[in-house]
Amino acid sequence: MSLRNIIIEPDPILREKSLPVEKVDSDLQKLLNEMLETMYAAPGIGLAAVQVGILKRLIVIDISKEKEKKNPLFLINPEITFRSEKTSIYEEGCLSIPGHFAEIERPATCHLDYVDYNGKKKAFKAEGLLATCIQHEVDHLNGVLFIDYLSKLKKDMIIKKLIKQKKELDKVIL
Ligand code: NI
């Protein structure tokens, strides 16, 4: 199994809208497995396919704690069907925005329709960290990043730093 490269902001692909998956087959499952391994290796608790350069509506999530048993969640064509009025705030980060974190307010509860790893239609209700994580990842499928919820000033500052980080990385490679 091979790890995938994670795309770092700013990159125009992160602003694209991902397309629905037509069918769940072994190629798609292989991609999901690679996304999961890439996420675990990073490490992170959520990853959308667009973050590895693939514009498909695919998400992997695992919010289990370090010493707990792994509990991966594969979400194909996820659709949020309900968002609560009650909100909660979590400090969010993103594998495509390394080293930057910000408190983001989102609906505290959401309901989700999706297709699972075996191609079966499913639904569930999420709250707490899982609800935030799902909303963050579904945003990715629509070209939205958590920094879009910040003031323009804060967002521009983070992007400027990411560009600088990228340039320094290029220097090392050259
Ligand atoms: Ni993210």
PDB file of N, CA, C and O in Angstrom, residues 1-6 31-44 47 51-52 60 95:
ATOM      1  N   MET A   1       0.853  -1.202   0.000  1.00  0.00           N
ATOM      2  CA  MET A   1       0.000   0.000   0.000  1.00  0.00           C
ATOM      3  C   MET A   1       0.882   1.242   0.000  1.00  0.00           C
ATOM      4  O   MET A   1       1.872   1.306   0.696  1.00  0.00           O
ATOM      5  N   SER A   2       0.505   2.171  -0.851  1.00  0.00           N
ATOM      6  CA  SER A   2       1.368   3.358  -0.938  1.00  0.00           C
ATOM      7  C   SER A   2       0.680   4.585  -0.347  1.00  0.00           C
ATOM      8  O   SER A   2      -0.538   4.726  -0.419  1.00  0.00           O
ATOM      9  N   LEU A   3       1.518   5.425   0.243  1.00  0.00           N
ATOM     10  CA  LEU A   3       1.003   6.671   0.798  1.00  0.00           C
ATOM     11  C   LEU A   3       0.891   7.693  -0.326  1.00  0.00           C
ATOM     12  O   LEU A   3       1.651   7.672  -1.277  1.00  0.00           O
ATOM     13  N   ARG A   4      -0.067   8.583  -0.187  1.00  0.00           N
ATOM     14  CA  ARG A   4      -0.286   9.632  -1.181  1.00  0.00           C
ATOM     15  C   ARG A   4       0.283  10.955  -0.667  1.00  0.00           C
ATOM     16  O   ARG A   4       0.348  11.165   0.542  1.00  0.00           O
ATOM     17  N   ASN A   5       0.658  11.816  -1.608  1.00  0.00           N
ATOM     18  CA  ASN A   5       1.107  13.154  -1.221  1.00  0.00           C
ATOM     19  C   ASN A   5      -0.083  14.030  -0.870  1.00  0.00           C
ATOM     20  O   ASN A   5      -1.066  14.048  -1.594  1.00  0.00           O
ATOM     21  N   ILE A   6       0.040  14.751   0.225  1.00  0.00           N
ATOM     22  CA  ILE A   6      -1.038  15.659   0.625  1.00  0.00           C
ATOM     23  C   ILE A   6      -0.770  17.049   0.042  1.00  0.00           C
ATOM     24  O   ILE A   6       0.336  17.583   0.162  1.00  0.00           O
ATOM     25  N   LEU A  31      -8.208   2.996  -3.197  1.00  0.00           N
ATOM     26  CA  LEU A  31      -7.969   4.425  -2.976  1.00  0.00           C
ATOM     27  C   LEU A  31      -8.352   4.816  -1.549  1.00  0.00           C
ATOM     28  O   LEU A  31      -7.615   5.537  -0.864  1.00  0.00           O
ATOM     29  N   LEU A  32      -9.518   4.332  -1.076  1.00  0.00           N
ATOM     30  CA  LEU A  32      -9.961   4.636   0.292  1.00  0.00           C
ATOM     31  C   LEU A  32      -8.940   4.127   1.315  1.00  0.00           C
ATOM     32  O   LEU A  32      -8.624   4.815   2.286  1.00  0.00           O
ATOM     33  N   ASN A  33      -8.424   2.915   1.083  1.00  0.00           N
ATOM     34  CA  ASN A  33      -7.424   2.355   2.006  1.00  0.00           C
ATOM     35  C   ASN A  33      -6.162   3.212   2.012  1.00  0.00           C
ATOM     36  O   ASN A  33      -5.565   3.443   3.076  1.00  0.00           O
ATOM     37  N   GLU A  34      -5.756   3.671   0.838  1.00  0.00           N
ATOM     38  CA  GLU A  34      -4.550   4.509   0.758  1.00  0.00           C
ATOM     39  C   GLU A  34      -4.775   5.862   1.414  1.00  0.00           C
ATOM     40  O   GLU A  34      -3.871   6.401   2.065  1.00  0.00           O
ATOM     41  N   MET A  35      -5.977   6.399   1.245  1.00  0.00           N
ATOM     42  CA  MET A  35      -6.299   7.659   1.924  1.00  0.00           C
ATOM     43  C   MET A  35      -6.214   7.480   3.443  1.00  0.00           C
ATOM     44  O   MET A  35      -5.679   8.329   4.154  1.00  0.00           O
ATOM     45  N   LEU A  36      -6.744   6.348   3.925  1.00  0.00           N
ATOM     46  CA  LEU A  36      -6.736   6.093   5.373  1.00  0.00           C
ATOM     47  C   LEU A  36      -5.300   5.984   5.892  1.00  0.00           C
ATOM     48  O   LEU A  36      -4.950   6.590   6.916  1.00  0.00           O
ATOM     49  N   GLU A  37      -4.467   5.235   5.182  1.00  0.00           N
ATOM     50  CA  GLU A  37      -3.068   5.075   5.605  1.00  0.00           C
ATOM     51  C   GLU A  37      -2.336   6.417   5.571  1.00  0.00           C
ATOM     52  O   GLU A  37      -1.541   6.720   6.459  1.00  0.00           O
ATOM     53  N   THR A  38      -2.625   7.222   4.547  1.00  0.00           N
ATOM     54  CA  THR A  38      -2.013   8.548   4.422  1.00  0.00           C
ATOM     55  C   THR A  38      -2.431   9.429   5.601  1.00  0.00           C
ATOM     56  O   THR A  38      -1.612  10.138   6.181  1.00  0.00           O
ATOM     57  N   MET A  39      -3.715   9.335   5.965  1.00  0.00           N
ATOM     58  CA  MET A  39      -4.229  10.120   7.092  1.00  0.00           C
ATOM     59  C   MET A  39      -3.593   9.675   8.408  1.00  0.00           C
ATOM     60  O   MET A  39      -3.155  10.503   9.197  1.00  0.00           O
ATOM     61  N   TYR A  40      -3.498   8.355   8.629  1.00  0.00           N
ATOM     62  CA  TYR A  40      -2.882   7.845   9.866  1.00  0.00           C
ATOM     63  C   TYR A  40      -1.412   8.267   9.944  1.00  0.00           C
ATOM     64  O   TYR A  40      -0.910   8.597  11.013  1.00  0.00           O
ATOM     65  N   ALA A  41      -0.721   8.228   8.800  1.00  0.00           N
ATOM     66  CA  ALA A  41       0.712   8.529   8.796  1.00  0.00           C
ATOM     67  C   ALA A  41       0.975  10.011   9.044  1.00  0.00           C
ATOM     68  O   ALA A  41       2.034  10.383   9.545  1.00  0.00           O
ATOM     69  N   ALA A  42       0.016  10.871   8.671  1.00  0.00           N
ATOM     70  CA  ALA A  42       0.257  12.329   8.701  1.00  0.00           C
ATOM     71  C   ALA A  42       0.697  12.891  10.067  1.00  0.00           C
ATOM     72  O   ALA A  42       1.707  13.619  10.100  1.00  0.00           O
ATOM     73  N   PRO A  43       0.054  12.672  11.220  1.00  0.00           N
ATOM     74  CA  PRO A  43      -1.227  12.016  11.412  1.00  0.00           C
ATOM     75  C   PRO A  43      -2.351  13.043  11.437  1.00  0.00           C
ATOM     76  O   PRO A  43      -2.166  14.194  11.802  1.00  0.00           O
ATOM     77  N   GLY A  44      -3.552  12.561  11.077  1.00  0.00           N
ATOM     78  CA  GLY A  44      -4.733  13.417  11.120  1.00  0.00           C
ATOM     79  C   GLY A  44      -5.959  12.592  11.453  1.00  0.00           C
ATOM     80  O   GLY A  44      -5.879  11.366  11.529  1.00  0.00           O
ATOM     81  N   LEU A  47      -9.593  13.116   6.215  1.00  0.00           N
ATOM     82  CA  LEU A  47      -8.942  13.436   4.932  1.00  0.00           C
ATOM     83  C   LEU A  47      -9.968  13.285   3.810  1.00  0.00           C
ATOM     84  O   LEU A  47     -10.701  12.298   3.760  1.00  0.00           O
ATOM     85  N   GLN A  51      -7.671  16.302  -1.188  1.00  0.00           N
ATOM     86  CA  GLN A  51      -6.395  16.627  -0.528  1.00  0.00           C
ATOM     87  C   GLN A  51      -5.231  15.763  -1.031  1.00  0.00           C
ATOM     88  O   GLN A  51      -4.082  16.084  -0.777  1.00  0.00           O
ATOM     89  N   VAL A  52      -5.577  14.657  -1.716  1.00  0.00           N
ATOM     90  CA  VAL A  52      -4.528  13.886  -2.384  1.00  0.00           C
ATOM     91  C   VAL A  52      -4.678  14.021  -3.899  1.00  0.00           C
ATOM     92  O   VAL A  52      -4.199  13.188  -4.674  1.00  0.00           O
ATOM     93  N   VAL A  60     -12.284   9.988   4.473  1.00  0.00           N
ATOM     94  CA  VAL A  60     -11.975   9.030   5.539  1.00  0.00           C
ATOM     95  C   VAL A  60     -11.834   9.803   6.849  1.00  0.00           C
ATOM     96  O   VAL A  60     -11.314  10.913   6.864  1.00  0.00           O
ATOM     97  N   LEU A  95      -4.791  19.008   7.358  1.00  0.00           N
ATOM     98  CA  LEU A  95      -3.542  18.462   6.807  1.00  0.00           C
ATOM     99  C   LEU A  95      -3.059  19.279   5.607  1.00  0.00           C
ATOM    100  O   LEU A  95      -1.881  19.231   5.277  1.00  0.00           O
TER     101      LEU A  95
END
